[in-house]
PDB file of C-alpha atoms in Angstrom:
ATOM      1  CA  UNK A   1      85.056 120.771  79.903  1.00 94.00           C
ATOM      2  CA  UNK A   2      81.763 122.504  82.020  1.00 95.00           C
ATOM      3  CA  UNK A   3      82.933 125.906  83.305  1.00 96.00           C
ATOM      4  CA  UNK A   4      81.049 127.980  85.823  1.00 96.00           C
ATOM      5  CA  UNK A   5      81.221 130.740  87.715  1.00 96.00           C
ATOM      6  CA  UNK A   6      81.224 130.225  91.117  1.00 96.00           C
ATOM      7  CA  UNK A   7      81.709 133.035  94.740  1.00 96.00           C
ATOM      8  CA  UNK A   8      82.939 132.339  98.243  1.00 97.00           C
ATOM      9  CA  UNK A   9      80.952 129.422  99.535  1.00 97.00           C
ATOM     10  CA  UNK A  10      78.526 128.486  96.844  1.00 98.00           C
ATOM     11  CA  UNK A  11      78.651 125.299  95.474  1.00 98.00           C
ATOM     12  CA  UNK A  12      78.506 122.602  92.655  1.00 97.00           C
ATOM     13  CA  UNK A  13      76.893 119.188  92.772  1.00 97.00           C
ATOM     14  CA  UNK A  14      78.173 116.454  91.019  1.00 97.00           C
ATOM     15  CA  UNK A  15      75.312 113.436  90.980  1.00 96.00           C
ATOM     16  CA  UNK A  16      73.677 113.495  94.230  1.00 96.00           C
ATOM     17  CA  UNK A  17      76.405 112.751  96.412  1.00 96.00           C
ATOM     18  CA  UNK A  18      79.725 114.708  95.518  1.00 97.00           C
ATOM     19  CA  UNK A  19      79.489 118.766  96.777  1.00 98.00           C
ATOM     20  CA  UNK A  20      82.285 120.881  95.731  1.00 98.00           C
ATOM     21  CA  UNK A  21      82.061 123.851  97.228  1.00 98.00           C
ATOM     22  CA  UNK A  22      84.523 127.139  97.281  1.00 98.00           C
ATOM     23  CA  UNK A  23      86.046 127.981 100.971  1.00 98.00           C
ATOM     24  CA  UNK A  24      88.543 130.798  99.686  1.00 97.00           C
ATOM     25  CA  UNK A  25      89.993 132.852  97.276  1.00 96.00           C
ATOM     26  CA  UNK A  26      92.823 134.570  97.731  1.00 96.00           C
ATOM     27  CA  UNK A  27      95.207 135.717  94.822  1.00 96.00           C
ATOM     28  CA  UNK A  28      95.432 132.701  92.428  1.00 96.00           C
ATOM     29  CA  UNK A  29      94.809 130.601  95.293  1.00 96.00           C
ATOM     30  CA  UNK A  30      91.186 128.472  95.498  1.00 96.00           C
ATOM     31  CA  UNK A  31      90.680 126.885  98.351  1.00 97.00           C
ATOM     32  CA  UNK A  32      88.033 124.119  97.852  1.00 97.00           C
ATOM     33  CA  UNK A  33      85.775 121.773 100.091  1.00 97.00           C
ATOM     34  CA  UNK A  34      85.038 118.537  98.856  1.00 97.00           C
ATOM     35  CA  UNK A  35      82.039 115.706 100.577  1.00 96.00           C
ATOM     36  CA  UNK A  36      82.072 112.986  98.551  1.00 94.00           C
ATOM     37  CA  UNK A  37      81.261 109.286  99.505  1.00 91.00           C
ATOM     38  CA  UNK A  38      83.807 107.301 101.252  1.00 82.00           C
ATOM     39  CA  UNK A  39      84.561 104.921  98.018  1.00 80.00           C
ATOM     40  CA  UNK A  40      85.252 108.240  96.105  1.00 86.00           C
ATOM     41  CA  UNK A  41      88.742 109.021  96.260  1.00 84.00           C
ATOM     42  CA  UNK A  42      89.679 112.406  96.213  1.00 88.00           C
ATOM     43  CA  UNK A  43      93.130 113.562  95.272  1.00 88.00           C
ATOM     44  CA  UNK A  44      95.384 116.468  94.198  1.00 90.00           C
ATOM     45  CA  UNK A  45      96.224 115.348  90.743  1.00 92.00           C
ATOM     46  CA  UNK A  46      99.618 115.370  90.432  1.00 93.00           C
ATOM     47  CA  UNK A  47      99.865 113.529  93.351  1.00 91.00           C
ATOM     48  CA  UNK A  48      98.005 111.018  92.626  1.00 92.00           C
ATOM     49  CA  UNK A  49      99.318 111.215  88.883  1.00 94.00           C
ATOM     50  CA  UNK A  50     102.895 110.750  90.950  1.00 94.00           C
ATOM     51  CA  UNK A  51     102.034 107.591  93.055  1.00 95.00           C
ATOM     52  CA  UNK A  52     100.441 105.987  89.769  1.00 95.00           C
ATOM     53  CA  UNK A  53     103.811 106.557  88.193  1.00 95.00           C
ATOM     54  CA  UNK A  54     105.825 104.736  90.324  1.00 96.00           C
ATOM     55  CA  UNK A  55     103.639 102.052  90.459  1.00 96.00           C
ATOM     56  CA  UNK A  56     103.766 101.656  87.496  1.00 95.00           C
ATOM     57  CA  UNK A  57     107.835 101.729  87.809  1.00 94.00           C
ATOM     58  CA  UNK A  58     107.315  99.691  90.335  1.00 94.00           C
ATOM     59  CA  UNK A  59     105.662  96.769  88.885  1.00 93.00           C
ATOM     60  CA  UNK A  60     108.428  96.938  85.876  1.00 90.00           C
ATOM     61  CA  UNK A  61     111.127  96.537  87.926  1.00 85.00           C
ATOM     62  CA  UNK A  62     110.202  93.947  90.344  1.00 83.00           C
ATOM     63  CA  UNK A  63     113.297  91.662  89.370  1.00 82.00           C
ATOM     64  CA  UNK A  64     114.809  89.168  91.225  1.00 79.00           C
ATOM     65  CA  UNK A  65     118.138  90.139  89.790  1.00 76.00           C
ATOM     66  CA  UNK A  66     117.466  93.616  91.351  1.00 73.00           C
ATOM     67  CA  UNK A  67     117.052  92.287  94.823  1.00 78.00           C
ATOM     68  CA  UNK A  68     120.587  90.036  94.637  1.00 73.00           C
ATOM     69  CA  UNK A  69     123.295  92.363  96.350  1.00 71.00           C
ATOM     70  CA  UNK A  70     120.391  94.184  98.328  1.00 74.00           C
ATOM     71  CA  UNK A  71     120.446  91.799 101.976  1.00 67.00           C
ATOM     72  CA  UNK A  72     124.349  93.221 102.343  1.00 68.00           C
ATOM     73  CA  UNK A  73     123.847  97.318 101.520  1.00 70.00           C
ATOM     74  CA  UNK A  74     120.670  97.388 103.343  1.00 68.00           C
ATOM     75  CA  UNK A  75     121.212  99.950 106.562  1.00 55.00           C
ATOM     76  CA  UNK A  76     120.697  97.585 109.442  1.00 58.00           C
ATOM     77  CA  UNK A  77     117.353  99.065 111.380  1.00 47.00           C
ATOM     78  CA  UNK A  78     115.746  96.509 112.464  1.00 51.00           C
ATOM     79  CA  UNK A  79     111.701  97.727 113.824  1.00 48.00           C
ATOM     80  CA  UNK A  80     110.685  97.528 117.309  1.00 46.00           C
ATOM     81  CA  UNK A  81     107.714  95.430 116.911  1.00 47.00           C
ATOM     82  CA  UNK A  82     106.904  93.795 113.944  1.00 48.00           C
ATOM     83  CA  UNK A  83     109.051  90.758 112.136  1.00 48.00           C
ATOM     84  CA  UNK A  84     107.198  90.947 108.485  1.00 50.00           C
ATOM     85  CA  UNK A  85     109.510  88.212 107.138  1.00 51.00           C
ATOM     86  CA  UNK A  86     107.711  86.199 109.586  1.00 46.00           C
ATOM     87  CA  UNK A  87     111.765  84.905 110.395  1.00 48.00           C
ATOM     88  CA  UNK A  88     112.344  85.362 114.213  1.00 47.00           C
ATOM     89  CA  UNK A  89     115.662  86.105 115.580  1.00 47.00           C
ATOM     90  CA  UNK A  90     117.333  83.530 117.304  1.00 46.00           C
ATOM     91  CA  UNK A  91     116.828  83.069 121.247  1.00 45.00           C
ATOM     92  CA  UNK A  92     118.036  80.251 123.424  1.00 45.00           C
ATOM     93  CA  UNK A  93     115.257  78.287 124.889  1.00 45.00           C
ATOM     94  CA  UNK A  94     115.210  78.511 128.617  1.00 50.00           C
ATOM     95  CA  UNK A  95     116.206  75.095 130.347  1.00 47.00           C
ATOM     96  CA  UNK A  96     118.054  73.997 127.493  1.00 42.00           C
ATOM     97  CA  UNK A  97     121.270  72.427 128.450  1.00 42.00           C
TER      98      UNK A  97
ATOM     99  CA  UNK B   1      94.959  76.873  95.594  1.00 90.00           C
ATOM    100  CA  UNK B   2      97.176  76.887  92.974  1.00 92.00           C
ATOM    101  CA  UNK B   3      98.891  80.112  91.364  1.00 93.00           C
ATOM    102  CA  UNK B   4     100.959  80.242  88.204  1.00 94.00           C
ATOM    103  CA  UNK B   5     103.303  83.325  88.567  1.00 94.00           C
ATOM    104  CA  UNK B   6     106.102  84.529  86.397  1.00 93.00           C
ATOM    105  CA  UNK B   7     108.815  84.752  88.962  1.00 91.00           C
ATOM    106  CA  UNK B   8     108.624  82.198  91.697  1.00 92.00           C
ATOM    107  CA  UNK B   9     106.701  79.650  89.258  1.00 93.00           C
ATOM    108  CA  UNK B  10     103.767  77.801  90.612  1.00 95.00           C
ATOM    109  CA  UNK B  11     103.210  78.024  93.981  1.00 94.00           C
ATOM    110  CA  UNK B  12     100.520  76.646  96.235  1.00 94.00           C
ATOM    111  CA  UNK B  13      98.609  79.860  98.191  1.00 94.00           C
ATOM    112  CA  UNK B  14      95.741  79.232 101.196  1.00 94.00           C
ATOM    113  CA  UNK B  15      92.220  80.871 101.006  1.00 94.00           C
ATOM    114  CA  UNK B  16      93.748  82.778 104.400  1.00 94.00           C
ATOM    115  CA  UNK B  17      96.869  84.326 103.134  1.00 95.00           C
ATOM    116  CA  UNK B  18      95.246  86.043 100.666  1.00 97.00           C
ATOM    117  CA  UNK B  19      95.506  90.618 101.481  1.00 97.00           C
ATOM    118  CA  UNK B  20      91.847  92.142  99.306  1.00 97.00           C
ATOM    119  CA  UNK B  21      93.017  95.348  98.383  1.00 96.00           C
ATOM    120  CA  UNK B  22      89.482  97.154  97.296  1.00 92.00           C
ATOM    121  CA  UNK B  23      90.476  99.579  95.159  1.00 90.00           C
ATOM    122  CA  UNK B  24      93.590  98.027  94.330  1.00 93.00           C
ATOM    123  CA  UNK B  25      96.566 100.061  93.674  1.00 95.00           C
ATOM    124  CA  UNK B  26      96.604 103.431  92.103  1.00 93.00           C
ATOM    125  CA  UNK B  27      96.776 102.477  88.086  1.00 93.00           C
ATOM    126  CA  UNK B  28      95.957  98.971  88.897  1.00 95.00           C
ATOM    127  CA  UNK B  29      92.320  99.207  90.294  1.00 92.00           C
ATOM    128  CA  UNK B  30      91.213  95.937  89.054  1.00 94.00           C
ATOM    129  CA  UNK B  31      94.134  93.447  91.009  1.00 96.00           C
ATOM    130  CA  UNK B  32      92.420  93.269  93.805  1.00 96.00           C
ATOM    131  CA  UNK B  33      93.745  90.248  95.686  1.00 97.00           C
ATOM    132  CA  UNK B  34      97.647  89.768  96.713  1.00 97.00           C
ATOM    133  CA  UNK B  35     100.079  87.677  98.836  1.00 97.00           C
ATOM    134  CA  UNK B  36     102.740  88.942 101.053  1.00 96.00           C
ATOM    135  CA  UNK B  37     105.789  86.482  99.760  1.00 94.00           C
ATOM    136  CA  UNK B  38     109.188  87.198 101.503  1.00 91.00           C
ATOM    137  CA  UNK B  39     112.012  87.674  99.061  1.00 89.00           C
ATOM    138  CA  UNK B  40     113.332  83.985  98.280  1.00 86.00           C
ATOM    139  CA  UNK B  41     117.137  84.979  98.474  1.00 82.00           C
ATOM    140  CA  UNK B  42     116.396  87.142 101.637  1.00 82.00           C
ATOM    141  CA  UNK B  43     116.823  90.222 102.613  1.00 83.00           C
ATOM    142  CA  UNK B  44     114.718  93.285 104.001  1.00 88.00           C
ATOM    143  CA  UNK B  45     112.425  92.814 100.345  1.00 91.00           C
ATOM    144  CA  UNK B  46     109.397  91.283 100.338  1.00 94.00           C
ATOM    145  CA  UNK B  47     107.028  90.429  97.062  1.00 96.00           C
ATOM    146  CA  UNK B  48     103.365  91.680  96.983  1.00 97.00           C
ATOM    147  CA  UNK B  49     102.053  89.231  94.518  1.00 97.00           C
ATOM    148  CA  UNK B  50      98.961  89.675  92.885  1.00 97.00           C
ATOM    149  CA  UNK B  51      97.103  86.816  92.738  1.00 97.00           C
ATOM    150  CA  UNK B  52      94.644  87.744  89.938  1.00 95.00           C
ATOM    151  CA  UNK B  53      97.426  88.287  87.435  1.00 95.00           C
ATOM    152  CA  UNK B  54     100.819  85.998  87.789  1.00 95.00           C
ATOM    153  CA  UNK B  55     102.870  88.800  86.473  1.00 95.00           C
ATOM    154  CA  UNK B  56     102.030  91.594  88.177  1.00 96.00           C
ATOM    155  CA  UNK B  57     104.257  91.842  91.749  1.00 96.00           C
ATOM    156  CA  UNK B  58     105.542  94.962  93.628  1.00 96.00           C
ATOM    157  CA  UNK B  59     108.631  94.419  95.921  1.00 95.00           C
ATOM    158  CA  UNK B  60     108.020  96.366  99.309  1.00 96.00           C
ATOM    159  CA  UNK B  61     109.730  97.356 102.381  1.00 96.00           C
ATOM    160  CA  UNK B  62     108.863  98.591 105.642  1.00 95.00           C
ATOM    161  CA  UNK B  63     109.950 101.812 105.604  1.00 95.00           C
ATOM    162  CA  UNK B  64     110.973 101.831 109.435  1.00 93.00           C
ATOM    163  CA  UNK B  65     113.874  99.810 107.790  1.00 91.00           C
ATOM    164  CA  UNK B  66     115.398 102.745 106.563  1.00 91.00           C
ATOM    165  CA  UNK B  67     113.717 105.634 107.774  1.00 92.00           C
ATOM    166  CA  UNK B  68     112.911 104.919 111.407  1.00 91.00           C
ATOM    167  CA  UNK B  69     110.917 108.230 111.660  1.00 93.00           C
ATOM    168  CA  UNK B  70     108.601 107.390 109.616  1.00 94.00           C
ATOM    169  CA  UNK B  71     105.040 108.067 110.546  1.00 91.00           C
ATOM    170  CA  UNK B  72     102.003 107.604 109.129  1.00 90.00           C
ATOM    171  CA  UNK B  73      99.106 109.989 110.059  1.00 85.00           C
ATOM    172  CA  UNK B  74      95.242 108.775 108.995  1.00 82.00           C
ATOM    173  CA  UNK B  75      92.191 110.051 109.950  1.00 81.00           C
ATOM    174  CA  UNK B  76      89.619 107.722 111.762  1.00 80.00           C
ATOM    175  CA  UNK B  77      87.502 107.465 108.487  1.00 78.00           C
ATOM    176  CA  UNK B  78      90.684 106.462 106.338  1.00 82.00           C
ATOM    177  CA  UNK B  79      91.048 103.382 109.518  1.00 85.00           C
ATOM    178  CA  UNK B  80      87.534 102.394 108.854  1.00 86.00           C
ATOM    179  CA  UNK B  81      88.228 101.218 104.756  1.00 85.00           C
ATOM    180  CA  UNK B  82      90.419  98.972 106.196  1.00 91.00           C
ATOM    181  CA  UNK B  83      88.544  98.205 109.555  1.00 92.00           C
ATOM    182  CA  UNK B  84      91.738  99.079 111.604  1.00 90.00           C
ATOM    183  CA  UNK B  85      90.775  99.235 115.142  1.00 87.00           C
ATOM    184  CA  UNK B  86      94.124  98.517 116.850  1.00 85.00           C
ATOM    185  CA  UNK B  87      97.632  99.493 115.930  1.00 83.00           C
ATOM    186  CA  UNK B  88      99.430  96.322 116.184  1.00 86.00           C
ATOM    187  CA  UNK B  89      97.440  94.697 113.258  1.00 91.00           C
ATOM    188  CA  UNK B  90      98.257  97.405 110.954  1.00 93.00           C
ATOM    189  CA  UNK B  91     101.628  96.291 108.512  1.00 95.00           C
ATOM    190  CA  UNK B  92     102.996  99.431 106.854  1.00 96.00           C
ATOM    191  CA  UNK B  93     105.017  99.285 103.485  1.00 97.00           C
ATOM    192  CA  UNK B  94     106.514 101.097 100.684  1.00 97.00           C
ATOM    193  CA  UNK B  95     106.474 100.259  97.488  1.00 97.00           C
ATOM    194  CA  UNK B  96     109.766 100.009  95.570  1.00 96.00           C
ATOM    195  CA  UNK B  97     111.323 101.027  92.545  1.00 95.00           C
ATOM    196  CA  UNK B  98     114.849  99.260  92.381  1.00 91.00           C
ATOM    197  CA  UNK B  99     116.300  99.890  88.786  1.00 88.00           C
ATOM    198  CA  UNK B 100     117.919  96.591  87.403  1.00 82.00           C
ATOM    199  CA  UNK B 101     121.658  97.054  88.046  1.00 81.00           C
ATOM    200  CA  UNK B 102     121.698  99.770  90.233  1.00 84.00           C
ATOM    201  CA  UNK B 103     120.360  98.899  92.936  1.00 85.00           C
ATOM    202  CA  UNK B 104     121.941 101.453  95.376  1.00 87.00           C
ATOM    203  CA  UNK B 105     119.935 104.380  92.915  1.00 90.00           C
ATOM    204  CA  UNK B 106     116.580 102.660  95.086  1.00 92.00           C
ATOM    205  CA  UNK B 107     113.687 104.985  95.958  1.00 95.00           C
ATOM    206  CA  UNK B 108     110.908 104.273  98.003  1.00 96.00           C
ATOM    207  CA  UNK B 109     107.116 105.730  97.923  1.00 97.00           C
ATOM    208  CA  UNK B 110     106.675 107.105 101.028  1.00 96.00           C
ATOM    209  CA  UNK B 111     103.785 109.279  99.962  1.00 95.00           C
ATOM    210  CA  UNK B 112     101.508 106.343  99.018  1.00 95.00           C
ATOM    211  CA  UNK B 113     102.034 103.674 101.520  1.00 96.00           C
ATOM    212  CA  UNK B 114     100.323 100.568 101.849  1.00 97.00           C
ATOM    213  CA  UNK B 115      98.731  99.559 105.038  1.00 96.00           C
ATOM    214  CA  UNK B 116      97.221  96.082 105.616  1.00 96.00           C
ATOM    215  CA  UNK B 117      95.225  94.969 108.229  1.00 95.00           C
ATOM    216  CA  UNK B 118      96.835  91.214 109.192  1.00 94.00           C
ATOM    217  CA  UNK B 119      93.736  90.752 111.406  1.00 94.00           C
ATOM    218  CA  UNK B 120      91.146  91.152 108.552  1.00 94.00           C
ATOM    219  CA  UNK B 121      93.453  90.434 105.864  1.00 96.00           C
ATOM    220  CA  UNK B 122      92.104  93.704 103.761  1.00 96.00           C
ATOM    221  CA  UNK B 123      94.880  96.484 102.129  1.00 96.00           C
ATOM    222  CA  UNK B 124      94.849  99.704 100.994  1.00 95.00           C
ATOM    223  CA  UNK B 125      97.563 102.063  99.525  1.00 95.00           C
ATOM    224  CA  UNK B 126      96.941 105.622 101.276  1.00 93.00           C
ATOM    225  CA  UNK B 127      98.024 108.599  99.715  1.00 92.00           C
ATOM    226  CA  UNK B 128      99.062 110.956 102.644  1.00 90.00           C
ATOM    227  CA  UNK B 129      97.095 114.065 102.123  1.00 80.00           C
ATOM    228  CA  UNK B 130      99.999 116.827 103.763  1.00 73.00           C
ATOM    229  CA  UNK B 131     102.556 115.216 103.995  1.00 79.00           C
ATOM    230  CA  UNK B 132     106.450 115.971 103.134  1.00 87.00           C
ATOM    231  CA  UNK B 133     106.853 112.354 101.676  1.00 93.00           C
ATOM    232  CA  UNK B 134     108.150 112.130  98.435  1.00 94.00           C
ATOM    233  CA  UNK B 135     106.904 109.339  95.608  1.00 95.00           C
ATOM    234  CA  UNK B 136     110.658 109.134  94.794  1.00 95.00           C
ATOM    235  CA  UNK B 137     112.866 108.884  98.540  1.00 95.00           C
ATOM    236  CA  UNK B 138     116.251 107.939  98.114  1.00 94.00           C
ATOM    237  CA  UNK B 139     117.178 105.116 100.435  1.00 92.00           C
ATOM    238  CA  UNK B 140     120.826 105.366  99.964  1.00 89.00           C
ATOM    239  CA  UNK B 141     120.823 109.356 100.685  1.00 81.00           C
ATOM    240  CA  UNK B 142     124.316 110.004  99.240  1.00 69.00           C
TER     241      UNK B 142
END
């Protein structure tokens, strides 16, 4: 791993497009600014490391026989807006006899 | 177009249901291309299918379902990767981890939703910068 020294508002260039540059120091606390290009995600790691493991969960336990019992313990909040199941709830049809 | 998947066996797709996730999904950059399927048996579930790999599907939920505070916050830039310009095309989900026989021990990612424009048919899963969120929220808080 590159180390390098580094004060209060100097910088390091990665390529040509990615600054990092140091805001703060306080204690053991760094407080960093980042520009990088929009198609460079930027993440705290275990975050990221975090979302990436449950996707990864995620994607091994999409079962069918997971889902069987889940239509009758699911809380009942139904959203305002939006029907994603693209099923409609039943209305009468005005002028229908 | 015709797609051979593992769970719901071949099934005819159109050009125009298909979400294009650019970056993909955290650990799975290279699926790139997916179908919102609702769950055959019903229920709140839906499947994201991939539809570059047959076996690789994520069942999702809208959160609102059941956390109806839910919000999202995203800065103007993060609206432009998925050229969101009004609210009401935006579709908001979390991906789900249900283990196999215990179904009531659910969690959902609230941290990293996915957001999909319907309009332009283009997804992205967001990781909330400061946000409370957990990766691991119980739906069933006991």
């Amino acid at each position: 791993m590159l180390v390098l020294s580094r004060q209060i508002n100097e910088s390091i260039m990665i390529g040509d497009s990615i600054e990092v540059t140091i805001v703060d120091v306080k204690g053991d606390k760094v407080r960093i600014g980042i520009t990088a290009p929009r198609d460079v995600p930027v993440h705290r790691k275990e975050v990221y490391l975090a979302i990436l493991e449950e996707n990864l969960a995620a994607s091994k336990h999409a079962d069918f026989t997971a889902l069987a019992d889940i239509g009758d313990m699911f809380p009942q909040h139904p959203p305002k807006k939006t029907n994603p199941s693209g099923r409609h709830p039943k209305q009468d049809k005005p002028g229908k006899s | 177009m015709k797609l051979e998947t593992t769970r719901f066996g071949p099934i005819e797709i159109a050009e125009d249901e298909i979400y294009s996730f650019p970056e993909g999904l955290l650990g799975f950059a290279s699926f790139k291309r997916f179908i919102l399927k609702p769950n055959p048996t019903g229920g709140p579930m839906l499947w994201l299918q991939s539809v570059d790999d047959g076996s690789l599907a994520f069942i999702i939920c809208q959160p609102q379902l059941f956390k109806p505070d839910y919000k999202v916050s995203l800065r103007p830039e993060d609206l432009g990767d998925i050229e969101l310009t009004k609210v009401d095309e935006a579709l908001i989900y979390a991906v789900m981890v249900i283990p196999k026989d215990k179904p009531r021990e659910m969690t959902a990612n609230l941290q990293g939703p996915l957001i999909l424009n319907k309009t332009k048919r283009l997804g992205k899963q967001f990781v909330l910068l400061n946000s409370d969120y957990s990766t691991k929220y119980k739906v069933f808080q006991e």
